[in-house]
Amino acid sequence: MITFINDEKEYLFWLERHHKGFVVNSYKKPLSSFLMLHCADCGTINSKKGNHTTHDYIKICSRDRKELENWSQNIIGGTLSEHCKP
């Protein structure tokens, strides 16, 4: 699992290498009320345009969905909402 904060280049590079991975979109200070799970190939989180890891948001990425589910429950105290039905 890796977290990207203010690092567009490395985040997009991770997506290129992990097409079948998973991404949680969250605020810079993750809240249990906003933990959105995406497939790495989801167009809303992998376009070359945009500020995916800057401003208000961060991306938490993993090849293992269960790892992200455990993180959301055990560390943040929330459950993941599915955006693109990964």
mmCIF file with all atom_site columns, C-alpha atoms in Angstrom, residues 21-77:
data_model
loop_
_atom_site.group_PDB
_atom_site.id
_atom_site.type_symbol
_atom_site.label_atom_id
_atom_site.label_alt_id
_atom_site.label_comp_id
_atom_site.label_asym_id
_atom_site.label_entity_id
_atom_site.label_seq_id
_atom_site.pdbx_PDB_ins_code
_atom_site.Cartn_x
_atom_site.Cartn_y
_atom_site.Cartn_z
_atom_site.occupancy
_atom_site.B_iso_or_equiv
_atom_site.pdbx_formal_charge
_atom_site.auth_seq_id
_atom_site.auth_comp_id
_atom_site.auth_asym_id
_atom_site.auth_atom_id
_atom_site.pdbx_PDB_model_num
ATOM 1  C CA . GLY A 1 21 ? -4.831  -2.288 -8.810  1.00 0.00 ? 21 GLY A CA 1
ATOM 2  C CA . PHE A 1 22 ? -7.143  -0.299 -6.560  1.00 0.00 ? 22 PHE A CA 1
ATOM 3  C CA . VAL A 1 23 ? -7.199  3.340  -5.483  1.00 0.00 ? 23 VAL A CA 1
ATOM 4  C CA . VAL A 1 24 ? -8.918  5.028  -2.560  1.00 0.00 ? 24 VAL A CA 1
ATOM 5  C CA . ASN A 1 25 ? -9.679  8.691  -3.074  1.00 0.00 ? 25 ASN A CA 1
ATOM 6  C CA . SER A 1 26 ? -9.858  10.600 0.189   1.00 0.00 ? 26 SER A CA 1
ATOM 7  C CA . TYR A 1 27 ? -9.253  13.966 1.756   1.00 0.00 ? 27 TYR A CA 1
ATOM 8  C CA . LYS A 1 28 ? -5.717  14.826 2.837   1.00 0.00 ? 28 LYS A CA 1
ATOM 9  C CA . LYS A 1 29 ? -6.889  14.079 6.338   1.00 0.00 ? 29 LYS A CA 1
ATOM 10 C CA . PRO A 1 30 ? -8.933  10.933 5.636   1.00 0.00 ? 30 PRO A CA 1
ATOM 11 C CA . LEU A 1 31 ? -12.460 10.930 7.025   1.00 0.00 ? 31 LEU A CA 1
ATOM 12 C CA . SER A 1 32 ? -14.540 7.802  7.524   1.00 0.00 ? 32 SER A CA 1
ATOM 13 C CA . SER A 1 33 ? -17.337 9.526  5.605   1.00 0.00 ? 33 SER A CA 1
ATOM 14 C CA . PHE A 1 34 ? -15.324 9.867  2.361   1.00 0.00 ? 34 PHE A CA 1
ATOM 15 C CA . LEU A 1 35 ? -13.307 6.826  1.308   1.00 0.00 ? 35 LEU A CA 1
ATOM 16 C CA . MET A 1 36 ? -14.066 6.213  -2.354  1.00 0.00 ? 36 MET A CA 1
ATOM 17 C CA . LEU A 1 37 ? -12.705 3.005  -3.916  1.00 0.00 ? 37 LEU A CA 1
ATOM 18 C CA . HIS A 1 38 ? -11.819 2.954  -7.620  1.00 0.00 ? 38 HIS A CA 1
ATOM 19 C CA . CYS A 1 39 ? -10.239 0.498  -10.035 1.00 0.00 ? 39 CYS A CA 1
ATOM 20 C CA . ALA A 1 40 ? -6.848  1.782  -11.135 1.00 0.00 ? 40 ALA A CA 1
ATOM 21 C CA . ASP A 1 41 ? -8.141  2.048  -14.696 1.00 0.00 ? 41 ASP A CA 1
ATOM 22 C CA . CYS A 1 42 ? -11.151 4.203  -13.745 1.00 0.00 ? 42 CYS A CA 1
ATOM 23 C CA . GLY A 1 43 ? -11.197 7.334  -15.900 1.00 0.00 ? 43 GLY A CA 1
ATOM 24 C CA . THR A 1 44 ? -12.134 9.605  -13.000 1.00 0.00 ? 44 THR A CA 1
ATOM 25 C CA . ILE A 1 45 ? -8.863  8.962  -11.166 1.00 0.00 ? 45 ILE A CA 1
ATOM 26 C CA . ASN A 1 46 ? -6.348  8.279  -13.923 1.00 0.00 ? 46 ASN A CA 1
ATOM 27 C CA . SER A 1 47 ? -6.613  11.032 -16.511 1.00 0.00 ? 47 SER A CA 1
ATOM 28 C CA . LYS A 1 48 ? -3.441  12.885 -17.421 1.00 0.00 ? 48 LYS A CA 1
ATOM 29 C CA . LYS A 1 49 ? -5.284  16.111 -16.664 1.00 0.00 ? 49 LYS A CA 1
ATOM 30 C CA . GLY A 1 50 ? -6.178  17.068 -13.161 1.00 0.00 ? 50 GLY A CA 1
ATOM 31 C CA . ASN A 1 51 ? -4.827  17.379 -9.708  1.00 0.00 ? 51 ASN A CA 1
ATOM 32 C CA . HIS A 1 52 ? -5.316  13.904 -8.318  1.00 0.00 ? 52 HIS A CA 1
ATOM 33 C CA . THR A 1 53 ? -2.966  14.187 -5.352  1.00 0.00 ? 53 THR A CA 1
ATOM 34 C CA . THR A 1 54 ? -2.886  17.932 -4.830  1.00 0.00 ? 54 THR A CA 1
ATOM 35 C CA . HIS A 1 55 ? -5.231  20.466 -3.309  1.00 0.00 ? 55 HIS A CA 1
ATOM 36 C CA . ASP A 1 56 ? -7.734  18.631 -1.073  1.00 0.00 ? 56 ASP A CA 1
ATOM 37 C CA . TYR A 1 57 ? -7.183  14.987 -2.047  1.00 0.00 ? 57 TYR A CA 1
ATOM 38 C CA . ILE A 1 58 ? -4.786  12.099 -1.657  1.00 0.00 ? 58 ILE A CA 1
ATOM 39 C CA . LYS A 1 59 ? -4.723  8.646  -3.219  1.00 0.00 ? 59 LYS A CA 1
ATOM 40 C CA . ILE A 1 60 ? -4.076  5.441  -1.286  1.00 0.00 ? 60 ILE A CA 1
ATOM 41 C CA . CYS A 1 61 ? -3.126  2.667  -3.707  1.00 0.00 ? 61 CYS A CA 1
ATOM 42 C CA . SER A 1 62 ? -2.672  -1.070 -3.514  1.00 0.00 ? 62 SER A CA 1
ATOM 43 C CA . ARG A 1 63 ? -2.753  -4.130 -5.719  1.00 0.00 ? 63 ARG A CA 1
ATOM 44 C CA . ASP A 1 64 ? -4.736  -5.801 -2.922  1.00 0.00 ? 64 ASP A CA 1
ATOM 45 C CA . ARG A 1 65 ? -8.305  -4.602 -2.332  1.00 0.00 ? 65 ARG A CA 1
ATOM 46 C CA . LYS A 1 66 ? -8.441  -6.342 1.062   1.00 0.00 ? 66 LYS A CA 1
ATOM 47 C CA . GLU A 1 67 ? -5.452  -4.311 2.237   1.00 0.00 ? 67 GLU A CA 1
ATOM 48 C CA . LEU A 1 68 ? -7.354  -1.087 1.486   1.00 0.00 ? 68 LEU A CA 1
ATOM 49 C CA . GLU A 1 69 ? -10.498 -2.415 3.179   1.00 0.00 ? 69 GLU A CA 1
ATOM 50 C CA . ASN A 1 70 ? -8.492  -3.265 6.310   1.00 0.00 ? 70 ASN A CA 1
ATOM 51 C CA . TRP A 1 71 ? -6.848  0.178  6.280   1.00 0.00 ? 71 TRP A CA 1
ATOM 52 C CA . SER A 1 72 ? -10.202 1.946  5.990   1.00 0.00 ? 72 SER A CA 1
ATOM 53 C CA . GLN A 1 73 ? -11.755 -0.065 8.818   1.00 0.00 ? 73 GLN A CA 1
ATOM 54 C CA . ASN A 1 74 ? -8.838  -0.405 11.234  1.00 0.00 ? 74 ASN A CA 1
ATOM 55 C CA . ILE A 1 75 ? -7.008  2.893  10.759  1.00 0.00 ? 75 ILE A CA 1
ATOM 56 C CA . ILE A 1 76 ? -9.704  5.337  9.628   1.00 0.00 ? 76 ILE A CA 1
ATOM 57 C CA . GLY A 1 77 ? -12.770 3.661  11.147  1.00 0.00 ? 77 GLY A CA 1
#
